[in-house]
């Protein structure tokens, strides 16, 4: 028979972002995985009761509103446009959009130096939207995932990749890419990562917000940041840890 709390909970993460959400065989690691596991724990779920679901950038709002996942922790920036479709608890990290280029490239130093260059990003991301809005002269090529972009960068199919510095530093420190790529290191946006959940579910949003607050105050947040982002040398910018308070 069913035991109390024995049901699995479906949680959306990225599967291909080292340090944040990474699937290797049946192992899941990263800050987003740790944040999600902490939240699930406060909801009475053991790690074994979490079913990890891949939520690519362009799919997130739909996967929440259709109920395919209960919540999403996937480098998911809180924005007004998204708030029209989903609600967010958070923020739990503040990152910034940056550029990843080949290690020997000295010509690309910021988004204003990208005119005529091939820039890879991901459909449905704030990263791609920012380029479309502010740098229309750039040859933007959208893929489904950032890992596809890094592969294209190394094989010279594109000249740069843009998304959050937190994500880019993870790729730059991977064995297969070490010495081949570098983060430009001049973030040009603020990305406030939130936990996405069903629009208007204020009771659940409050539960998640309380879990995030507890994660910061009991030291688990700092531990998770150090363990997951530390190896890539990523240090969260000023303003971290944020006070998770938004439930909108
Ligand atoms: N944080 C940005 C966003 O939510 C870029 C990273 C991503 O696509 O997951 O769109």
Short mmCIF file of C-alpha atoms and ligand atoms in Angstrom, two decimals:
data_model
loop_
_atom_site.label_atom_id
_atom_site.label_comp_id
_atom_site.label_asym_id
_atom_site.label_seq_id
_atom_site.Cartn_x
_atom_site.Cartn_y
_atom_site.Cartn_z
CA UNK A 1 0.00 0.00 0.00
CA UNK A 2 0.98 3.62 -0.36
CA UNK A 3 2.86 4.99 2.60
CA UNK A 4 2.55 8.61 3.67
CA UNK A 5 4.80 10.87 1.61
CA UNK A 6 5.98 7.91 -0.42
CA UNK A 7 5.07 9.41 -3.73
CA UNK A 8 7.74 10.69 -6.07
CA UNK A 9 8.02 14.36 -6.86
CA UNK A 10 9.02 15.49 -10.35
CA UNK A 11 11.64 18.21 -10.39
CA UNK A 12 12.98 19.99 -13.46
CA UNK A 13 16.71 20.67 -13.84
CA UNK A 14 19.28 21.03 -16.61
CA UNK A 15 21.16 17.84 -17.49
CA UNK A 16 24.19 19.38 -19.23
CA UNK A 17 25.41 22.31 -17.11
CA UNK A 18 28.39 21.31 -14.93
CA UNK A 19 28.30 22.83 -11.43
CA UNK A 20 24.59 23.62 -11.75
CA UNK A 21 22.61 20.70 -13.14
CA UNK A 22 24.50 17.75 -14.57
CA UNK A 23 23.43 14.17 -15.28
CA UNK A 24 26.18 11.57 -15.49
CA UNK A 25 24.71 8.10 -15.75
CA UNK A 26 22.27 7.91 -12.84
CA UNK A 27 24.07 10.62 -10.85
CA UNK A 28 22.83 14.20 -10.66
CA UNK A 29 25.06 16.98 -9.36
CA UNK A 30 25.20 20.76 -9.14
CA UNK A 31 23.95 23.73 -7.17
CA UNK A 32 20.47 23.47 -8.70
CA UNK A 33 20.33 19.78 -7.77
CA UNK A 34 21.33 20.62 -4.19
CA UNK A 35 18.83 23.49 -3.95
CA UNK A 36 16.06 21.24 -5.32
CA UNK A 37 17.02 18.39 -2.98
CA UNK A 38 16.94 20.77 -0.01
CA UNK A 39 13.49 22.08 -0.98
CA UNK A 40 12.19 18.54 -1.52
CA UNK A 41 13.54 17.61 1.92
CA UNK A 42 11.50 20.40 3.51
CA UNK A 43 8.47 19.00 1.65
CA UNK A 44 9.10 15.64 3.29
CA UNK A 45 10.72 13.92 0.32
CA UNK A 46 13.91 11.89 0.49
CA UNK A 47 16.43 12.21 -2.38
CA UNK A 48 15.24 8.80 -3.61
CA UNK A 49 11.75 10.22 -3.98
CA UNK A 50 12.88 12.84 -6.47
CA UNK A 51 12.40 12.10 -10.15
CA UNK A 52 14.73 14.37 -12.12
CA UNK A 53 13.31 15.66 -15.39
CA UNK A 54 15.30 17.56 -18.02
CA UNK A 55 13.84 21.02 -18.61
CA UNK A 56 15.55 22.80 -21.49
CA UNK A 57 15.36 26.60 -21.50
CA UNK A 58 12.55 26.93 -24.05
CA UNK A 59 10.38 24.25 -22.40
CA UNK A 60 10.29 25.52 -18.83
CA UNK A 61 7.09 27.57 -18.71
CA UNK A 62 5.12 24.88 -20.56
CA UNK A 63 6.43 22.03 -18.42
CA UNK A 64 5.35 23.88 -15.29
CA UNK A 65 1.91 24.92 -16.49
CA UNK A 66 1.14 21.47 -17.91
CA UNK A 67 2.14 19.85 -14.62
CA UNK A 68 4.96 17.73 -16.06
CA UNK A 69 7.09 18.94 -13.16
CA UNK A 70 6.15 20.22 -9.69
CA UNK A 71 8.92 22.80 -9.70
CA UNK A 72 12.02 23.78 -11.68
CA UNK A 73 15.50 24.70 -10.47
CA UNK A 74 17.38 25.23 -13.73
CA UNK A 75 19.38 28.48 -13.93
CA UNK A 76 15.96 30.04 -14.41
CA UNK A 77 15.99 33.83 -14.27
CA UNK A 78 13.05 35.60 -12.67
CA UNK A 79 11.56 37.92 -15.32
CA UNK A 80 8.29 39.80 -15.73
CA UNK A 81 7.63 38.08 -19.07
CA UNK A 82 7.89 34.65 -17.46
CA UNK A 83 5.81 35.75 -14.49
CA UNK A 84 2.88 36.03 -16.89
CA UNK A 85 2.97 32.20 -17.13
CA UNK A 86 4.63 30.86 -13.97
CA UNK A 87 5.40 31.95 -10.43
CA UNK A 88 8.85 32.14 -8.87
CA UNK A 89 10.26 31.67 -5.39
CA UNK A 90 13.64 33.22 -4.83
CA UNK A 91 16.10 34.44 -5.81
CA UNK A 92 18.64 31.87 -4.61
CA UNK A 93 21.57 33.09 -6.74
CA UNK A 94 22.45 36.22 -8.70
CA UNK A 95 24.58 35.61 -11.79
CA UNK A 96 25.35 37.71 -14.87
CA UNK A 97 25.35 37.20 -18.62
CA UNK A 98 28.83 36.88 -20.10
CA UNK A 99 30.66 35.43 -23.12
CA UNK A 100 32.71 32.28 -23.71
CA UNK A 101 35.27 32.43 -26.52
CA UNK A 102 38.13 30.27 -27.79
CA UNK A 103 41.24 30.58 -25.58
CA UNK A 104 43.31 32.27 -28.32
CA UNK A 105 40.65 34.83 -29.26
CA UNK A 106 41.59 38.43 -28.45
CA UNK A 107 39.02 40.13 -30.70
CA UNK A 108 35.90 39.49 -28.62
CA UNK A 109 35.94 41.48 -25.38
CA UNK A 110 32.26 42.23 -24.86
CA UNK A 111 28.89 42.12 -26.60
CA UNK A 112 29.68 45.34 -28.50
CA UNK A 113 32.59 43.56 -30.26
CA UNK A 114 30.38 40.82 -31.74
CA UNK A 115 29.08 42.53 -34.89
CA UNK A 116 29.38 40.10 -37.79
CA UNK A 117 30.48 37.27 -35.49
CA UNK A 118 28.60 34.04 -35.03
CA UNK A 119 27.22 33.91 -31.51
CA UNK A 120 25.58 30.80 -30.09
CA UNK A 121 22.86 30.84 -27.43
CA UNK A 122 19.75 28.93 -26.49
CA UNK A 123 16.17 29.51 -27.59
CA UNK A 124 13.88 30.68 -24.82
CA UNK A 125 16.70 32.09 -22.69
CA UNK A 126 17.15 35.62 -21.41
CA UNK A 127 20.65 35.38 -22.90
CA UNK A 128 19.37 35.09 -26.48
CA UNK A 129 16.65 37.69 -25.86
CA UNK A 130 19.19 40.25 -24.61
CA UNK A 131 21.26 39.91 -27.81
CA UNK A 132 18.18 40.19 -30.03
CA UNK A 133 17.05 43.32 -28.19
CA UNK A 134 20.35 45.16 -27.69
CA UNK A 135 22.82 43.84 -30.28
CA UNK A 136 20.84 43.18 -33.48
CA UNK A 137 24.00 43.28 -35.67
CA UNK A 138 25.17 40.00 -34.14
CA UNK A 139 24.69 36.75 -36.10
CA UNK A 140 22.79 34.88 -33.36
CA UNK A 141 22.43 31.11 -33.74
CA UNK A 142 20.12 29.42 -31.28
CA UNK A 143 20.51 25.82 -30.20
CA UNK A 144 18.53 23.77 -27.68
CA UNK A 145 21.26 23.53 -25.06
CA UNK A 146 24.43 25.35 -24.05
CA UNK A 147 26.50 22.17 -24.26
CA UNK A 148 25.75 22.09 -28.00
CA UNK A 149 27.02 25.69 -28.19
CA UNK A 150 30.32 24.85 -26.44
CA UNK A 151 30.92 21.98 -28.86
CA UNK A 152 30.22 24.34 -31.79
CA UNK A 153 32.60 26.94 -30.32
CA UNK A 154 35.48 24.47 -30.03
CA UNK A 155 34.89 23.11 -33.54
CA UNK A 156 34.77 26.71 -34.88
CA UNK A 157 31.18 26.52 -36.05
CA UNK A 158 30.55 29.66 -33.98
CA UNK A 159 32.82 32.38 -32.58
CA UNK A 160 31.33 32.77 -29.11
CA UNK A 161 28.69 31.52 -26.73
CA UNK A 162 26.61 33.73 -24.45
CA UNK A 163 24.79 32.89 -21.27
CA UNK A 164 25.29 33.30 -17.51
CA UNK A 165 28.87 33.43 -16.16
CA UNK A 166 27.91 30.70 -13.67
CA UNK A 167 27.19 28.30 -16.55
CA UNK A 168 30.16 29.36 -18.71
CA UNK A 169 32.72 28.89 -15.92
CA UNK A 170 31.50 25.31 -15.49
CA UNK A 171 32.23 24.49 -19.14
CA UNK A 172 35.59 26.30 -19.09
CA UNK A 173 36.80 24.10 -16.22
CA UNK A 174 35.69 20.78 -17.75
CA UNK A 175 38.62 18.52 -18.65
CA UNK A 176 37.58 18.30 -22.29
CA UNK A 177 37.51 22.09 -22.70
CA UNK A 178 40.28 23.24 -20.34
CA UNK A 179 42.76 25.47 -22.21
CA UNK A 180 40.49 25.61 -25.27
CA UNK A 181 37.96 28.21 -24.12
CA UNK A 182 37.84 31.18 -21.72
CA UNK A 183 35.17 33.31 -20.07
CA UNK A 184 35.48 36.98 -21.09
CA UNK A 185 34.66 37.93 -17.49
CA UNK A 186 32.66 41.13 -17.90
CA UNK A 187 29.07 40.28 -16.95
CA UNK A 188 26.60 42.67 -18.60
CA UNK A 189 23.26 41.71 -16.99
CA UNK A 190 21.90 40.59 -13.64
CA UNK A 191 20.25 37.16 -13.65
CA UNK A 192 18.25 36.41 -10.52
CA UNK A 193 17.73 32.66 -10.33
CA UNK A 194 14.33 31.58 -9.07
CA UNK A 195 12.48 28.35 -8.47
CA UNK A 196 9.72 28.12 -11.07
CA UNK A 197 6.36 26.74 -10.02
CA UNK A 198 2.70 26.81 -11.02
CA UNK A 199 1.39 30.33 -11.50
CA UNK A 200 -0.61 31.57 -8.56
CA UNK A 201 0.13 28.62 -6.22
CA UNK A 202 0.95 30.97 -3.38
CA UNK A 203 0.82 28.32 -0.64
CA UNK A 204 3.46 26.22 -2.43
CA UNK A 205 5.47 29.32 -3.34
CA UNK A 206 5.61 30.29 0.33
CA UNK A 207 6.78 26.77 1.30
CA UNK A 208 9.58 26.96 -1.27
CA UNK A 209 10.55 30.47 -0.18
CA UNK A 210 10.75 29.31 3.44
CA UNK A 211 12.96 26.39 2.36
CA UNK A 212 15.29 28.76 0.49
CA UNK A 213 15.51 31.07 3.51
CA UNK A 214 16.37 28.10 5.73
CA UNK A 215 18.99 26.91 3.25
CA UNK A 216 20.75 30.27 3.43
CA UNK A 217 20.45 30.71 7.21
CA UNK A 218 21.61 27.21 8.21
CA UNK A 219 24.74 27.40 6.05
CA UNK A 220 23.67 24.80 3.48
CA UNK A 221 23.51 27.39 0.70
CA UNK A 222 27.13 28.50 1.16
CA UNK A 223 28.28 24.88 1.38
CA UNK A 224 26.46 24.01 -1.84
CA UNK A 225 27.87 27.07 -3.64
CA UNK A 226 31.43 26.25 -2.54
CA UNK A 227 31.13 22.56 -3.39
CA UNK A 228 29.53 23.03 -6.80
CA UNK A 229 30.83 26.33 -8.17
CA UNK A 230 34.14 26.45 -6.28
CA UNK A 231 35.93 23.85 -8.42
CA UNK A 232 35.41 26.05 -11.50
CA UNK A 233 36.74 29.06 -9.58
CA UNK A 234 33.35 30.77 -9.78
CA UNK A 235 32.68 33.30 -7.04
CA UNK A 236 29.14 34.70 -6.93
CA UNK A 237 29.08 38.48 -7.43
CA UNK A 238 28.26 41.03 -4.72
CA UNK A 239 24.71 40.64 -3.49
CA UNK A 240 25.00 36.91 -2.87
CA UNK A 241 23.57 35.20 -1.01
CA UNK A 242 20.40 37.05 -1.96
CA UNK A 243 17.53 37.27 0.50
CA UNK A 244 14.97 34.89 -1.01
CA UNK A 245 11.74 36.78 -0.65
CA UNK A 246 10.00 36.97 -3.99
CA UNK A 247 6.83 35.01 -4.37
CA UNK A 248 5.34 36.43 -7.50
N1 LIG B 1 19.38 32.42 -16.68
C1 LIG B 1 19.06 32.58 -18.07
C2 LIG B 1 17.62 32.18 -18.36
O1 LIG B 1 16.92 31.82 -17.48
C3 LIG B 1 20.01 31.80 -18.98
C4 LIG B 1 20.27 30.39 -18.57
C5 LIG B 1 19.23 29.39 -19.06
O2 LIG B 1 18.78 29.48 -20.21
O3 LIG B 1 18.91 28.49 -18.30
O4 LIG B 1 17.16 32.24 -19.47
#
